[in-house]
Amino acid sequence: MHENNAALFPTYARFPMALVKGEGSKLWDDQGNEYLDFFSGLAVTNLGHAHPAVKNALLEQANRLWHVSNLYHIPAQEQLAEQLTAASCADRVFFCNSGAEANEAAIKLARRYHQQVRREQRYEIITFHQSFHGRTLATLTATGQDKVKEGFAPLPEGFVYADFNDIDSVKQVINDRTAAVMLETVQAEGGVHVADPVFMKELAALCEEQGILLILDEIQTGMGRTGKLFSYEHYGIEPDIFTLAKGLGNGFPIGAVLAKEKLSEAFAPGSHGSTFGGNPLAASVAHAVLHTMQKEELPQRALTMGGTITERLQTALKDNPFVEEVRGLGLLIGIACVEPVAELVTQAREQGLLVVLAGPNVLRLLPNLLLAEDEMERGLAVLTSILAKQAVGEGI
Ligand SMILES: *Cc1c(COP(=O)(O)O)cnc(C)c1O
């Protein structure tokens, strides 16, 4: 039983355990217990733990060169940027080290594009209630949840909020200061709410018509998670800017802002920077991640596997009164329940399955994209059994 360490800030409500080894979909704690990982370090280890291609890329680069400044050319970073632009609607990439930093840079890029390139005083960013965009001052302000903002005032100006999947609520807050709309295609932290295809089309058209930039936060939805390499591909739209982090390094910290060519001038020399961003170690690892994902067509696998898991759960839980809905996109799946489910996360763990919450009432499943059939069966069996017991226990 692990307790909170007195040398650390108590920022996290940690599970009372320490994981010390991982391989594929399996994790082991320091007591030797084995777990099936439907959590993936929060949508990070999309290729599973210790993937050979990723591990080898890291080891090879570690033997050669770890870090040089961005004041030099970094071939591995250039190669990764070319690989990302070839695989997406973007033409330019800026590398940083985390999701919040990527979103922070996206906000800066959007403002600077309007103010320096188009010479218009536009700075407002429209985001959505229930969204999550990070923990820096600007990104927690962008986040549409009050709990992440408490005690951090004064917050930066220039953020307004609309209702997710409600195009009229967006139209109501647009004005001549609007620089961009920023959103997740699946509000993951906010409860696994999937954007409606009609809403996304209308939003993209509205942005285009009004000269407003469309920014997609693909930090959780990107890198194959939803069944496409990037989730906007589901919607037949192209964002002006999108951000990546989590799955990009499969556990090695790296973030990225990707944008259309028209934004390139906005990040002129000296306008933005990051000491570690896209250094040789991070870039080599991310290159191996993306290469593996493309070569093995893993987004397609996530689509199929995610569809199977969702359908199986929908069928198995359709008469379970404790369960409201099973929803999601690819392998980003939520089981929405009628009451808080923190206790079920503990019960699943006691049966060897790691899952995570998405808000108080939603169990979130984030297995890796290489999850084997028998592992899927085992995970489904644990989930349906604890949810069946819960319904009986609650007498509903
Ligand atoms: C995790 C997450 C972030 C923040 O990423 P960090 O690397 O923790 O800063 C931002 N947006 C979304 C959608 C996320 O899931």
Coordinates of C-alpha atoms and ligand atoms in Angstrom, one line a residue:
M1 CA 0.0 0.0 0.0
H2 CA 1.6 3.3 -1.1
E3 CA 0.8 6.5 0.7
N4 CA 1.4 10.1 -0.5
N5 CA 5.1 11.1 -0.4
A6 CA 5.7 14.1 1.9
A7 CA 8.3 15.4 -0.5
L8 CA 5.8 15.8 -3.3
F9 CA 3.1 18.4 -3.7
P10 CA -0.2 16.6 -3.1
T11 CA -1.6 17.6 -6.6
Y12 CA -2.8 14.2 -7.5
A13 CA -5.2 11.8 -5.9
R14 CA -3.0 8.8 -6.7
F15 CA -4.1 5.2 -6.7
P16 CA -2.3 3.4 -3.8
M17 CA 0.1 1.4 -6.0
A18 CA 3.3 1.8 -8.0
L19 CA 3.7 0.3 -11.5
V20 CA 7.2 -0.7 -12.2
K21 CA 7.2 -2.6 -15.5
G22 CA 5.2 -2.7 -18.7
E23 CA 5.1 -4.8 -21.9
G24 CA 2.4 -4.4 -24.6
S25 CA -1.0 -4.2 -22.8
K26 CA 0.4 -5.6 -19.5
L27 CA 1.7 -3.7 -16.5
W28 CA 3.2 -5.0 -13.2
D29 CA 3.2 -3.3 -9.8
D30 CA 6.0 -3.5 -7.3
Q31 CA 4.2 -6.5 -5.6
G32 CA 4.4 -8.5 -8.8
N33 CA 0.6 -8.2 -9.6
E34 CA -0.2 -8.1 -13.3
Y35 CA -2.7 -5.7 -14.8
L36 CA -4.4 -5.3 -18.2
D37 CA -4.0 -1.7 -19.3
F38 CA -7.1 0.0 -20.6
F39 CA -5.7 3.4 -19.4
S40 CA -2.5 3.7 -21.5
G41 CA -1.1 6.5 -19.2
L42 CA -4.1 8.5 -20.3
A43 CA -4.1 7.9 -24.1
V44 CA -0.3 8.1 -24.3
T45 CA 1.1 4.6 -24.9
N46 CA -1.0 4.0 -28.0
L47 CA 1.5 1.4 -29.2
G48 CA 1.5 -0.3 -25.8
H49 CA 4.5 -0.4 -23.4
A50 CA 8.0 -1.1 -24.5
H51 CA 7.1 -1.3 -28.2
P52 CA 10.3 -2.7 -29.8
A53 CA 10.5 -0.2 -32.7
V54 CA 10.0 2.7 -30.3
K55 CA 12.4 1.4 -27.7
N56 CA 15.1 0.8 -30.4
A57 CA 14.7 4.3 -31.8
L58 CA 15.2 5.7 -28.3
L59 CA 18.3 3.5 -27.5
E60 CA 19.9 4.2 -30.8
Q61 CA 19.5 7.9 -30.5
A62 CA 20.6 7.8 -26.8
N63 CA 23.9 6.3 -28.0
R64 CA 24.4 9.0 -30.5
L65 CA 23.1 12.4 -29.4
W66 CA 20.4 13.5 -26.9
H67 CA 20.1 17.2 -27.2
V68 CA 21.2 20.2 -29.2
S69 CA 19.6 23.7 -29.3
N70 CA 17.1 24.7 -31.9
L71 CA 19.7 27.2 -33.0
Y72 CA 21.1 24.3 -35.0
H73 CA 19.3 22.3 -37.7
I74 CA 18.0 19.0 -36.2
P75 CA 17.7 16.4 -39.0
A76 CA 15.5 14.1 -36.9
Q77 CA 13.1 17.0 -36.2
E78 CA 13.0 17.9 -39.9
Q79 CA 12.2 14.4 -40.8
L80 CA 9.4 14.2 -38.3
A81 CA 7.9 17.5 -39.4
E82 CA 7.9 16.2 -43.1
Q83 CA 6.3 13.0 -42.0
L84 CA 3.6 14.8 -40.1
T85 CA 2.8 17.3 -42.8
A86 CA 2.7 14.5 -45.4
A87 CA 0.2 12.6 -43.2
S88 CA -2.0 15.6 -42.5
C89 CA -3.6 18.8 -43.8
A90 CA -0.9 20.9 -42.2
D91 CA 2.2 22.4 -43.9
R92 CA 4.2 23.7 -40.9
V93 CA 5.0 22.2 -37.5
F94 CA 6.4 23.7 -34.3
F95 CA 7.6 21.2 -31.6
C96 CA 7.3 21.6 -27.9
N97 CA 7.1 19.2 -24.9
S98 CA 3.5 18.8 -23.7
G99 CA -0.2 19.3 -24.6
A100 CA -0.7 22.5 -22.7
E101 CA 2.3 24.0 -24.3
A102 CA 1.1 23.0 -27.7
N103 CA -2.3 24.6 -27.1
E104 CA -0.6 27.7 -25.6
A105 CA 1.4 28.0 -28.8
A106 CA -1.7 27.5 -31.0
I107 CA -3.4 30.3 -29.1
K108 CA -0.4 32.6 -29.6
L109 CA -0.2 31.6 -33.3
A110 CA -3.8 32.4 -33.9
R111 CA -3.6 35.8 -32.2
R112 CA -0.3 36.7 -33.9
Y113 CA -1.7 35.7 -37.3
H114 CA -4.6 38.2 -37.0
Q115 CA -2.5 40.9 -35.4
Q116 CA 0.8 40.8 -37.3
V117 CA -0.1 39.2 -40.6
R118 CA -3.7 40.3 -41.3
R119 CA -3.4 43.6 -39.2
E120 CA -6.7 43.1 -37.5
Q121 CA -7.2 43.5 -33.7
R122 CA -8.7 40.0 -33.3
Y123 CA -7.7 38.1 -30.2
E124 CA -10.8 36.3 -28.8
I125 CA -10.8 32.6 -28.7
I126 CA -14.1 30.7 -28.5
T127 CA -13.9 27.4 -26.6
F128 CA -16.6 25.1 -25.3
H129 CA -18.2 24.2 -22.0
Q130 CA -16.8 20.9 -20.6
S131 CA -13.7 21.2 -22.7
F132 CA -10.1 20.5 -21.4
H133 CA -7.1 22.2 -22.9
G134 CA -4.4 22.2 -20.2
R135 CA -3.1 23.7 -17.1
T136 CA -1.0 26.8 -18.1
L137 CA -2.8 30.1 -17.4
A138 CA -4.0 30.5 -21.0
T139 CA -5.0 26.9 -21.5
L140 CA -6.8 26.6 -18.1
T141 CA -8.7 29.7 -19.1
A142 CA -9.5 28.1 -22.4
T143 CA -10.8 25.1 -20.6
G144 CA -14.6 25.2 -20.1
Q145 CA -14.6 23.8 -16.6
D146 CA -14.5 26.0 -13.5
K147 CA -12.8 23.5 -11.2
V148 CA -9.4 24.0 -13.0
K149 CA -9.5 27.8 -12.6
E150 CA -10.2 28.1 -8.9
G151 CA -7.6 30.2 -7.1
F152 CA -5.7 31.2 -10.2
A153 CA -7.2 34.7 -10.9
P154 CA -6.6 37.0 -12.6
L155 CA -6.9 34.9 -15.7
P156 CA -5.8 36.1 -19.2
E157 CA -8.4 38.0 -21.2
G158 CA -9.9 37.0 -24.5
F159 CA -11.7 33.7 -23.9
V160 CA -15.4 33.1 -24.4
Y161 CA -17.4 29.9 -24.2
A162 CA -20.1 28.3 -26.3
D163 CA -22.1 25.0 -26.0
F164 CA -20.6 21.9 -27.6
N165 CA -22.6 20.7 -30.6
D166 CA -24.7 23.9 -30.7
I167 CA -23.8 26.0 -33.7
D168 CA -26.2 28.8 -32.6
S169 CA -24.3 29.3 -29.4
V170 CA -21.1 29.8 -31.4
K171 CA -22.8 32.4 -33.6
Q172 CA -24.0 34.2 -30.5
V173 CA -20.4 34.8 -29.2
I174 CA -18.8 35.6 -32.6
N175 CA -17.9 39.3 -33.0
D176 CA -15.2 41.4 -34.7
R177 CA -12.6 40.5 -32.1
T178 CA -13.0 36.7 -32.7
A179 CA -9.7 35.2 -33.7
A180 CA -10.3 31.5 -33.5
V181 CA -12.6 28.6 -32.3
M182 CA -10.8 25.9 -30.5
L183 CA -12.2 22.5 -29.6
E184 CA -11.8 18.8 -29.2
T185 CA -13.7 16.5 -31.6
V186 CA -14.3 14.2 -28.6
Q187 CA -14.4 16.1 -25.3
A188 CA -12.4 13.4 -23.5
E189 CA -11.8 14.8 -19.9
G190 CA -15.3 16.3 -20.1
G191 CA -17.1 13.0 -20.2
V192 CA -16.4 11.5 -23.7
H193 CA -18.8 13.6 -25.7
V194 CA -18.4 13.1 -29.5
A195 CA -18.8 16.1 -31.8
D196 CA -21.8 15.8 -34.1
P197 CA -20.8 15.5 -37.8
V198 CA -23.3 18.2 -38.9
F199 CA -22.1 20.6 -36.1
M200 CA -18.4 20.1 -37.2
K201 CA -19.3 20.8 -40.9
E202 CA -21.3 23.9 -40.0
L203 CA -18.6 25.1 -37.6
A204 CA -15.8 24.7 -40.3
A205 CA -18.0 26.6 -42.8
L206 CA -18.8 29.3 -40.4
C207 CA -15.1 29.8 -39.5
E208 CA -14.2 29.9 -43.2
E209 CA -16.9 32.5 -44.0
Q210 CA -16.0 34.8 -41.1
G211 CA -12.2 34.6 -41.4
I212 CA -12.0 32.8 -38.1
L213 CA -9.3 30.2 -37.5
L214 CA -10.4 26.7 -36.6
I215 CA -8.1 25.1 -34.0
L216 CA -8.6 21.4 -33.1
D217 CA -7.1 20.1 -29.9
E218 CA -6.1 16.6 -31.0
I219 CA -3.9 15.9 -28.0
Q220 CA -6.1 13.0 -26.8
T221 CA -7.9 12.2 -30.1
G222 CA -4.8 12.3 -32.3
M223 CA -2.3 9.6 -33.2
G224 CA -4.7 6.9 -34.2
R225 CA -6.8 6.9 -31.0
T226 CA -10.2 7.5 -32.6
G227 CA -9.7 5.2 -35.6
K228 CA -8.1 7.8 -37.9
L229 CA -4.5 9.2 -37.6
F230 CA -6.1 12.5 -36.7
S231 CA -9.8 12.7 -35.7
Y232 CA -10.7 15.6 -38.1
E233 CA -10.5 13.0 -40.9
H234 CA -13.8 11.5 -39.6
Y235 CA -15.5 14.8 -40.3
G236 CA -14.4 15.7 -43.9
I237 CA -13.0 19.0 -42.6
E238 CA -9.6 20.5 -42.3
P239 CA -8.5 22.7 -39.3
D240 CA -6.2 25.7 -39.8
I241 CA -4.3 24.6 -36.7
F242 CA -4.2 21.4 -34.7
T243 CA -2.2 20.2 -31.7
L244 CA -0.7 16.9 -30.7
A245 CA 1.1 15.6 -27.6
K246 CA 0.1 12.4 -25.6
G247 CA 0.4 9.6 -28.2
L248 CA 3.0 11.4 -30.3
G249 CA 5.9 10.1 -28.2
N250 CA 4.3 7.0 -26.8
G251 CA 5.5 8.2 -23.3
F252 CA 8.5 10.3 -24.4
P253 CA 7.4 13.9 -23.8
I254 CA 6.8 15.8 -27.0
G255 CA 4.1 18.1 -28.3
A256 CA 3.4 19.7 -31.6
V257 CA 1.4 22.5 -33.2
L258 CA 0.6 21.9 -36.9
A259 CA -0.8 24.6 -39.2
K260 CA -1.6 25.5 -42.7
E261 CA 0.9 27.4 -44.8
K262 CA -1.0 30.8 -44.4
L263 CA 0.1 30.8 -40.8
S264 CA 3.8 30.3 -41.4
E265 CA 4.6 34.1 -41.3
A266 CA 2.9 34.5 -38.0
F267 CA 5.7 32.5 -36.3
A268 CA 8.5 34.6 -37.7
P269 CA 12.1 34.3 -36.3
G270 CA 12.1 35.2 -32.6
S271 CA 8.3 35.0 -32.1
H272 CA 8.2 31.7 -30.2
G273 CA 10.5 29.1 -29.0
S274 CA 11.2 26.1 -26.8
T275 CA 14.6 24.8 -25.5
F276 CA 13.7 21.1 -25.6
G277 CA 11.1 21.2 -28.3
G278 CA 11.8 18.5 -30.9
N279 CA 15.2 17.7 -29.7
P280 CA 17.0 14.6 -31.2
L281 CA 15.7 12.2 -28.6
A282 CA 12.1 13.3 -28.7
A283 CA 12.0 13.6 -32.5
S284 CA 13.6 10.1 -33.1
V285 CA 11.1 8.5 -30.8
A286 CA 8.1 10.3 -32.3
H287 CA 9.3 9.4 -35.8
A288 CA 9.4 5.7 -34.8
V289 CA 5.9 6.0 -33.3
L290 CA 4.4 7.6 -36.4
H291 CA 6.2 5.2 -38.8
T292 CA 4.9 2.2 -36.9
M293 CA 1.4 3.5 -36.8
Q294 CA 1.4 4.1 -40.5
K295 CA 3.2 0.9 -41.6
E296 CA 0.9 -1.3 -39.5
E297 CA -2.3 0.7 -40.3
L298 CA -3.0 1.0 -36.6
P299 CA -5.6 3.7 -36.9
Q300 CA -7.8 1.3 -38.9
R301 CA -7.2 -1.3 -36.2
A302 CA -8.4 1.2 -33.6
L303 CA -11.5 1.8 -35.6
T304 CA -12.4 -1.9 -35.9
M305 CA -11.4 -2.8 -32.4
G306 CA -13.1 0.3 -30.9
G307 CA -16.3 -0.5 -32.9
T308 CA -16.3 -4.1 -31.6
I309 CA -15.7 -3.0 -28.0
T310 CA -18.4 -0.3 -28.1
E311 CA -21.0 -2.6 -29.7
R312 CA -20.2 -5.5 -27.4
L313 CA -20.6 -3.2 -24.4
Q314 CA -23.8 -1.6 -25.8
T315 CA -25.3 -5.1 -26.2
A316 CA -24.2 -6.4 -22.9
L317 CA -25.2 -3.3 -20.9
K318 CA -28.4 -2.4 -22.7
D319 CA -30.7 -3.7 -19.9
N320 CA -28.3 -2.5 -17.1
P321 CA -30.2 0.3 -15.3
F322 CA -26.9 1.6 -13.8
V323 CA -25.6 2.4 -17.3
E324 CA -26.9 5.3 -19.2
E325 CA -25.0 5.1 -22.5
V326 CA -21.8 3.6 -24.1
R327 CA -20.3 6.1 -26.5
G328 CA -17.1 7.1 -28.1
L329 CA -15.0 7.1 -31.3
G330 CA -12.5 4.4 -32.0
L331 CA -10.6 3.4 -28.9
L332 CA -11.7 6.5 -26.9
I333 CA -14.8 5.0 -25.2
G334 CA -17.0 6.1 -22.3
I335 CA -19.4 4.2 -20.2
A336 CA -21.7 6.8 -18.9
C337 CA -23.5 5.8 -15.7
V338 CA -26.3 7.2 -13.6
E339 CA -24.2 7.7 -10.5
P340 CA -20.5 8.3 -9.6
V341 CA -18.2 5.4 -10.6
A342 CA -14.9 6.0 -8.8
E343 CA -15.5 2.9 -6.8
L344 CA -15.8 0.9 -10.0
V345 CA -12.3 2.0 -11.0
T346 CA -11.1 0.4 -7.8
Q347 CA -13.1 -2.8 -8.3
A348 CA -11.8 -3.1 -11.9
R349 CA -8.2 -2.7 -10.6
E350 CA -8.8 -5.4 -8.0
Q351 CA -9.7 -7.7 -10.9
G352 CA -6.6 -6.7 -12.8
L353 CA -8.0 -4.1 -15.1
L354 CA -6.9 -0.5 -15.2
V355 CA -9.4 2.1 -16.4
V356 CA -9.8 5.9 -15.8
L357 CA -12.7 8.3 -15.1
A358 CA -13.9 11.0 -17.5
G359 CA -15.9 13.1 -15.0
P360 CA -17.6 11.6 -11.9
N361 CA -20.1 9.3 -13.8
V362 CA -18.2 8.1 -16.8
L363 CA -15.7 5.2 -17.0
R364 CA -13.2 5.8 -19.8
L365 CA -11.5 3.0 -21.7
L366 CA -8.3 3.8 -23.5
P367 CA -6.7 0.5 -24.5
N368 CA -3.6 0.6 -26.8
L369 CA -4.1 0.2 -30.6
L370 CA -2.4 -3.3 -30.5
L371 CA -4.7 -4.8 -27.9
A372 CA -5.1 -8.5 -28.6
E373 CA -8.5 -10.2 -29.0
D374 CA -8.1 -12.3 -25.8
E375 CA -7.1 -9.2 -23.9
M376 CA -10.2 -7.4 -25.2
E377 CA -12.3 -10.4 -24.1
R378 CA -10.8 -10.3 -20.6
G379 CA -11.4 -6.5 -20.3
L380 CA -15.0 -6.8 -21.4
A381 CA -15.6 -9.6 -19.0
V382 CA -14.4 -7.6 -16.0
L383 CA -16.3 -4.5 -17.0
T384 CA -19.7 -6.2 -17.6
S385 CA -19.3 -8.2 -14.4
I386 CA -18.6 -5.2 -12.1
L387 CA -21.4 -3.2 -13.8
A388 CA -23.9 -6.1 -13.4
K389 CA -23.0 -6.3 -9.7
Q390 CA -23.3 -2.6 -9.3
A391 CA -26.8 -2.6 -10.8
V392 CA -27.9 -5.3 -8.4
G393 CA -26.1 -3.7 -5.4
E394 CA -27.8 -0.4 -6.0
G395 CA -31.1 -2.1 -6.2
I396 CA -31.9 -0.5 -9.5
Ligands
LIG1 C1 -4.1 15.9 -21.8 C2 -4.7 17.0 -22.6 C3 -4.2 18.3 -22.6 C4 -3.0 18.7 -21.8 O1 -1.9 18.0 -22.1 P1 -0.6 18.0 -21.1 O2 0.5 17.3 -21.8 O3 -1.1 17.4 -19.8 O4 -0.2 19.4 -20.9 C5 -4.8 19.2 -23.4 N1 -5.9 18.9 -24.2 C6 -6.4 17.7 -24.2 C7 -7.6 17.4 -25.1 C8 -5.9 16.7 -23.4 O5 -6.4 15.5 -23.4

